[in-house]
Short mmCIF file of C-alpha atoms and ligand atoms in Angstrom, two decimals:
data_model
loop_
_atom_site.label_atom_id
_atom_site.label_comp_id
_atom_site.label_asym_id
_atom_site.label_seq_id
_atom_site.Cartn_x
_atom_site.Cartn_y
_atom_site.Cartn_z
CA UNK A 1 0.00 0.00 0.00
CA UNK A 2 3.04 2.31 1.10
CA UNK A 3 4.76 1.71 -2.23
CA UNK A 4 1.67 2.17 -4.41
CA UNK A 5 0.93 5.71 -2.08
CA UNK A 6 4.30 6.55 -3.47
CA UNK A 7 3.94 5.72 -7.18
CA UNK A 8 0.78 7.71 -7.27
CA UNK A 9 3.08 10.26 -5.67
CA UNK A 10 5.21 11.26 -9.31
CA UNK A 11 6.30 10.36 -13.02
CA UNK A 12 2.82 11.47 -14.36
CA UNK A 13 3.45 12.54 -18.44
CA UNK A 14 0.09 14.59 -18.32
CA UNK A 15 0.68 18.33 -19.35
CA UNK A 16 1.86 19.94 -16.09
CA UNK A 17 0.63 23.04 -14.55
CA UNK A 18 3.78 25.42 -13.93
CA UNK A 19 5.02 24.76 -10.57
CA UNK A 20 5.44 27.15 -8.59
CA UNK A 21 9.09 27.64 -7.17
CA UNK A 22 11.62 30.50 -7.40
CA UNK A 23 12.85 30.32 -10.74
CA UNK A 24 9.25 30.17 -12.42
CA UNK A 25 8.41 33.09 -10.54
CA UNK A 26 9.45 35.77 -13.13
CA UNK A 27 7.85 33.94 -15.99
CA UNK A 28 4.20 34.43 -14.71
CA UNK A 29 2.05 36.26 -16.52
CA UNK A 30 1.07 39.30 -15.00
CA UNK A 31 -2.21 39.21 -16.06
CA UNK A 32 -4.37 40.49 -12.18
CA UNK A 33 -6.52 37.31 -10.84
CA UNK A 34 -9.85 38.89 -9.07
CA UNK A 35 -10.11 35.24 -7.78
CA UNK A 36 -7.84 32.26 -6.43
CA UNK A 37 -9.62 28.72 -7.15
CA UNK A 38 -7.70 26.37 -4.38
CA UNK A 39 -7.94 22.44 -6.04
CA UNK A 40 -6.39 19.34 -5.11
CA UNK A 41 -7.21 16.26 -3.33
CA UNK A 42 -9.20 15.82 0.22
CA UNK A 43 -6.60 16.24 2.61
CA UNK A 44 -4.46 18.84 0.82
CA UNK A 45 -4.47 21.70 3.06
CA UNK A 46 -6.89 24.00 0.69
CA UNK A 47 -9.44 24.93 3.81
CA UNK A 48 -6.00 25.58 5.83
CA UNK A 49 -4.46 27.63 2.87
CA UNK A 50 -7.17 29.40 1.56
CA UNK A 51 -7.32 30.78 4.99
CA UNK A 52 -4.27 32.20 5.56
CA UNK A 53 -4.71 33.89 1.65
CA UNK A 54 -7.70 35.41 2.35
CA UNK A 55 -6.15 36.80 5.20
CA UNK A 56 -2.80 37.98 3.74
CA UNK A 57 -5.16 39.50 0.67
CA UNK A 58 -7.78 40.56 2.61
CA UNK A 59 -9.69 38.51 0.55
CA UNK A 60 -13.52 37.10 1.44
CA UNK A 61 -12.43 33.13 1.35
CA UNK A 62 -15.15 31.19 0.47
CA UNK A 63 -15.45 27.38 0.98
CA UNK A 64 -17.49 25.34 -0.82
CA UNK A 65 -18.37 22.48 1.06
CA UNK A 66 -19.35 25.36 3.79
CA UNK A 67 -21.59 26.92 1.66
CA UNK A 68 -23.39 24.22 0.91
CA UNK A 69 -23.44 22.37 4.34
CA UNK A 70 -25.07 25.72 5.41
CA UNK A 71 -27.56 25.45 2.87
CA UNK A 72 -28.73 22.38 3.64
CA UNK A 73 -28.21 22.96 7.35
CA UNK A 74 -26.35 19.45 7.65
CA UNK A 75 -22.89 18.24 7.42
CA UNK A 76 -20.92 16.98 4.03
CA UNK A 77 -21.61 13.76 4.98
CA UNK A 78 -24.77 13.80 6.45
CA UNK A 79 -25.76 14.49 2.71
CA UNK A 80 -24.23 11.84 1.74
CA UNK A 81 -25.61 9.64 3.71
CA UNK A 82 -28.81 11.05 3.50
CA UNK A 83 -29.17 11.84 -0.27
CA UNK A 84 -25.82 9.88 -1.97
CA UNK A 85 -23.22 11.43 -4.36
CA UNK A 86 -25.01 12.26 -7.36
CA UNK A 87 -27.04 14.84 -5.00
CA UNK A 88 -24.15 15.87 -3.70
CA UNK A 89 -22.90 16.99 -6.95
CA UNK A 90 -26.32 18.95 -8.14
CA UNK A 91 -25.71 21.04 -5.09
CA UNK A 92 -21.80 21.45 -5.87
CA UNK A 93 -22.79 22.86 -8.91
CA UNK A 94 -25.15 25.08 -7.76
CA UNK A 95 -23.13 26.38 -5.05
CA UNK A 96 -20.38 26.92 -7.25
CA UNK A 97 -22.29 29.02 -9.74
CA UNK A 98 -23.05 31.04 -7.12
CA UNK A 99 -19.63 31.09 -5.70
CA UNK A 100 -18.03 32.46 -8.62
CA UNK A 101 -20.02 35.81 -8.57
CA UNK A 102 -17.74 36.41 -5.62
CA UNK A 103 -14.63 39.05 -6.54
CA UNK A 104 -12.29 39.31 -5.30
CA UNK A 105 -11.98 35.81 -3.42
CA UNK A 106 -10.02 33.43 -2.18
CA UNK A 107 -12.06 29.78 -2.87
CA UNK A 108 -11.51 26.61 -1.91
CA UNK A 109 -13.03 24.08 -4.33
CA UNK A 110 -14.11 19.90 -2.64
CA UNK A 111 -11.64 17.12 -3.84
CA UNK A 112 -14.02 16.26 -6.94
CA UNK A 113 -15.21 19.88 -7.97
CA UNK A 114 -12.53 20.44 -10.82
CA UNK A 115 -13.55 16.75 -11.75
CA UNK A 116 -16.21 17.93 -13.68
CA UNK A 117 -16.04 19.73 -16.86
CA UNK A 118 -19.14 21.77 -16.49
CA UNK A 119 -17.64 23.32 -12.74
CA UNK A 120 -14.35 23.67 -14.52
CA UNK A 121 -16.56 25.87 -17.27
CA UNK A 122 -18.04 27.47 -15.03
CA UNK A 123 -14.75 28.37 -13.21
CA UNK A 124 -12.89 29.21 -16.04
CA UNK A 125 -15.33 32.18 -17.93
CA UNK A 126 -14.01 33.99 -14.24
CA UNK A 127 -11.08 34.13 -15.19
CA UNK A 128 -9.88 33.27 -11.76
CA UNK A 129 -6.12 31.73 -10.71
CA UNK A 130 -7.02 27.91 -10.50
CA UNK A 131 -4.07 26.57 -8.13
CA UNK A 132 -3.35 22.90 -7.50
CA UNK A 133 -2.22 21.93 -3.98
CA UNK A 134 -0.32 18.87 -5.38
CA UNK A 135 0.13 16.94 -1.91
CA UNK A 136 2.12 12.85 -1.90
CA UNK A 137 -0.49 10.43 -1.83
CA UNK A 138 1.38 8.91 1.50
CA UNK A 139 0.47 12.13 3.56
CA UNK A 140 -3.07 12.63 2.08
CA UNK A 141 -3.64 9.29 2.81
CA UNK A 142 -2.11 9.79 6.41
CA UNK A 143 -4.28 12.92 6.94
CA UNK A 144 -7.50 11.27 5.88
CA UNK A 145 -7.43 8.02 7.69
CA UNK A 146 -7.87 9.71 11.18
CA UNK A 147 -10.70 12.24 10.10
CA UNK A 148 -14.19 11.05 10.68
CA UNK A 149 -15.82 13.91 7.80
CA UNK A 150 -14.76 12.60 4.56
CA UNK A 151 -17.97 10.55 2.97
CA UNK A 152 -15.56 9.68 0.17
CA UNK A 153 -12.83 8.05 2.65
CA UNK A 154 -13.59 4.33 2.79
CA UNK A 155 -10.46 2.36 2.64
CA UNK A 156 -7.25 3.11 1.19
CA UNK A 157 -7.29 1.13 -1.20
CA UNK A 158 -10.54 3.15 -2.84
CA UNK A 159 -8.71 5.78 -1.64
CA UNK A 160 -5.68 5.77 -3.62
CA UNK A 161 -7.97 4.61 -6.88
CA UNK A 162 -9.95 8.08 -6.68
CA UNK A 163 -6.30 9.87 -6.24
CA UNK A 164 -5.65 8.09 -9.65
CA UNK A 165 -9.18 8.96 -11.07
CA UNK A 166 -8.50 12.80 -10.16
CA UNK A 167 -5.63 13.36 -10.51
CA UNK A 168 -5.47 14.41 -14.47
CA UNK A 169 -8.43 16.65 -13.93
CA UNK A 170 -6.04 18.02 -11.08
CA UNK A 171 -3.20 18.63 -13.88
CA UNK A 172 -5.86 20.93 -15.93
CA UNK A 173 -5.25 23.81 -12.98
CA UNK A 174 -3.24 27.01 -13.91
CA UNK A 175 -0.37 26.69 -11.10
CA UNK A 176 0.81 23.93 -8.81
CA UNK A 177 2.24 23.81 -5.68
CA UNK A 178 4.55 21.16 -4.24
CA UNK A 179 3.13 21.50 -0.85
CA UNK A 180 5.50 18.23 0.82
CA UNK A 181 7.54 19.54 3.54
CA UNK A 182 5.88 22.91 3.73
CA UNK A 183 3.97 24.21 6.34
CA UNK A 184 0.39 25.98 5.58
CA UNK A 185 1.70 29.71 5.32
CA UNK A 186 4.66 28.79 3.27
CA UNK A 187 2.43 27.40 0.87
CA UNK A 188 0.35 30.64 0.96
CA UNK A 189 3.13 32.75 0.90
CA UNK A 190 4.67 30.51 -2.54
CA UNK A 191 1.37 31.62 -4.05
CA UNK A 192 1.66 35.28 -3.31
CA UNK A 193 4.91 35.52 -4.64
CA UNK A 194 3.03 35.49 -7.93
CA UNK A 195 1.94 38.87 -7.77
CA UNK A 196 -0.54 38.61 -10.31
CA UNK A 197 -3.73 39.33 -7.73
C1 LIG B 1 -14.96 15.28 -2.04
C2 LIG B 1 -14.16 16.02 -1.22
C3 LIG B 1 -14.69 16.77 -0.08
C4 LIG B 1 -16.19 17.06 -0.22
C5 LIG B 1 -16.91 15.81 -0.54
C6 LIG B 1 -16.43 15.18 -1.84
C7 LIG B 1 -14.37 14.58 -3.20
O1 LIG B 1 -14.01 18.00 0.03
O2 LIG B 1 -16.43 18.01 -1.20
O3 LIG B 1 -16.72 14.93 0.52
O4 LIG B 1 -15.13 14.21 -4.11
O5 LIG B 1 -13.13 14.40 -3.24
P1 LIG B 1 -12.51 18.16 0.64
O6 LIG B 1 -11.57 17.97 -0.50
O7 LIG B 1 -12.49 19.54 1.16
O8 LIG B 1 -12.38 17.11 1.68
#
C-alpha cells in the first residue's frame, strides 16, 4: 500500500501546470486574478491555505463544502448519507455558480469539484487563478485516515484509486504547488509571490 501511495506520488506525463518555485516566478504572466480557485485532493491543506490567503489578501475566502453544508443545514456527509453522491454533486454545482459571482476571493473548491467539466466551465469564464495543492499520496492518505468527515474516505485502497481517477483533472489547474515539507503559510506565501492578484 506504502509503495503504491508513493507511485501515485510522481512520473505522471500529463501536461503539467507550472510549478510554482523560485525560478518560475518571473515567468508568470502578470495578467491580475480577481479570484484564487484552491484544487487538489481531500486532505491537501486547501481549507488551511485558503485561509491564511484570504487573510494575507484581505480577501472574502469562500469554501465550498461550507456553503453548501449551510444550505442544507447538515454536514458533508450527512448528505451523503442522507441523499448519496449524485445529489451531492447537483448542489456542488449550484453552489459553485453562485460562488463564482464572488470578486475578489479566495475559494476553496471539494476534492471532486474540478472533476467535472461543467464546474471547470463554469470556473474558467471567471477568469480566476485555478491553483493545485499537489500533496504525496502517503500524507493525504495519512491525513485522511484519522478524520471522521470525509464521505468519500472508505479504505485506502478506494482511496488511492480516486487519487488516480482525479488526478489528471487536477493537472488541468493554472499553477501547482509542491506542498510536501511545507507548512500551511509557506504554501500561501509561494502563491503570493506570484503577484498577479
Ligand atoms: C470530495 C471532497 C470533499 C467534499 C466531498 C467530496 C471529493 O471536500 O467536497 O466529501 O469528491 O473528493 P474536501 O476535499 O475539502 O475534503
Amino acid at each position: 500500500m506504502r509503495r503504491r501511495a508513493r507511485e501515485l506520488g510522481g512520473g505522471f506525463n500529463f501536461s503539467t501546470p507550472r510549478l510554482l518555485d523560485e525560478s518560475h516566478i518571473e515567468a508568470m504572466s502578470r495578467h491580475r486574478h480577481k479570484q484564487i480557485y484552491l484544487l487538489g485532493f481531500m486532505g491537501s491543506g486547501k481549507s488551511t491555505v485558503g485561509e491564511l490567503l484570504s487573510r494575507e489578501l484581505q480577501w472574502p475566502f469562500i469554501d465550498l463544502d461550507a456553503v453548501i453544508e449551510a444550505g442544507q443545514g447538515m454536514s458533508i456527509l450527512e448528505v451523503f448519507e442522507r441523499s448519496g453522491e449524485p445529489f451531492f454533486r447537483q448542489l456542488e454545482r449550484a453552489a459553485l455558480t453562485e460562488v463564482v459571482k464572488t470578486e475578489p476571493a479566495v475559494i476553496a473548491l471539494g476534492g471532486g469539484t474540478f472533476a467535472y467539466e461543467a464546474n471547470q466551465e463554469l470556473i474558467r469564464e471567471t477568469g480566476g487563478a485555478t491553483i493545485w495543492l499537489d500533496c504525496p499520496a502517503e500524507t493525504l492518505l495519512q491525513r485522511c485516515s484519522t478524520m471522521q468527515n470525509r464521505p468519500l474516505f472508505r479504505d485506502p485502497e478506494s482511496f488511492l484509486r480516486l487519487l488516480e481517477t482525479r488526478l489528471p483533472y487536477y493537472h488541468l489547474a493554472e499553477f501547482r504547488v509542491a506542498t510536501e515539507g511545507r507548512a500551511p503559510q509557506e504554501v500561501a506565501e509561494q502563491i503570493l509571490r506570484l503577484r498577479v492578484f
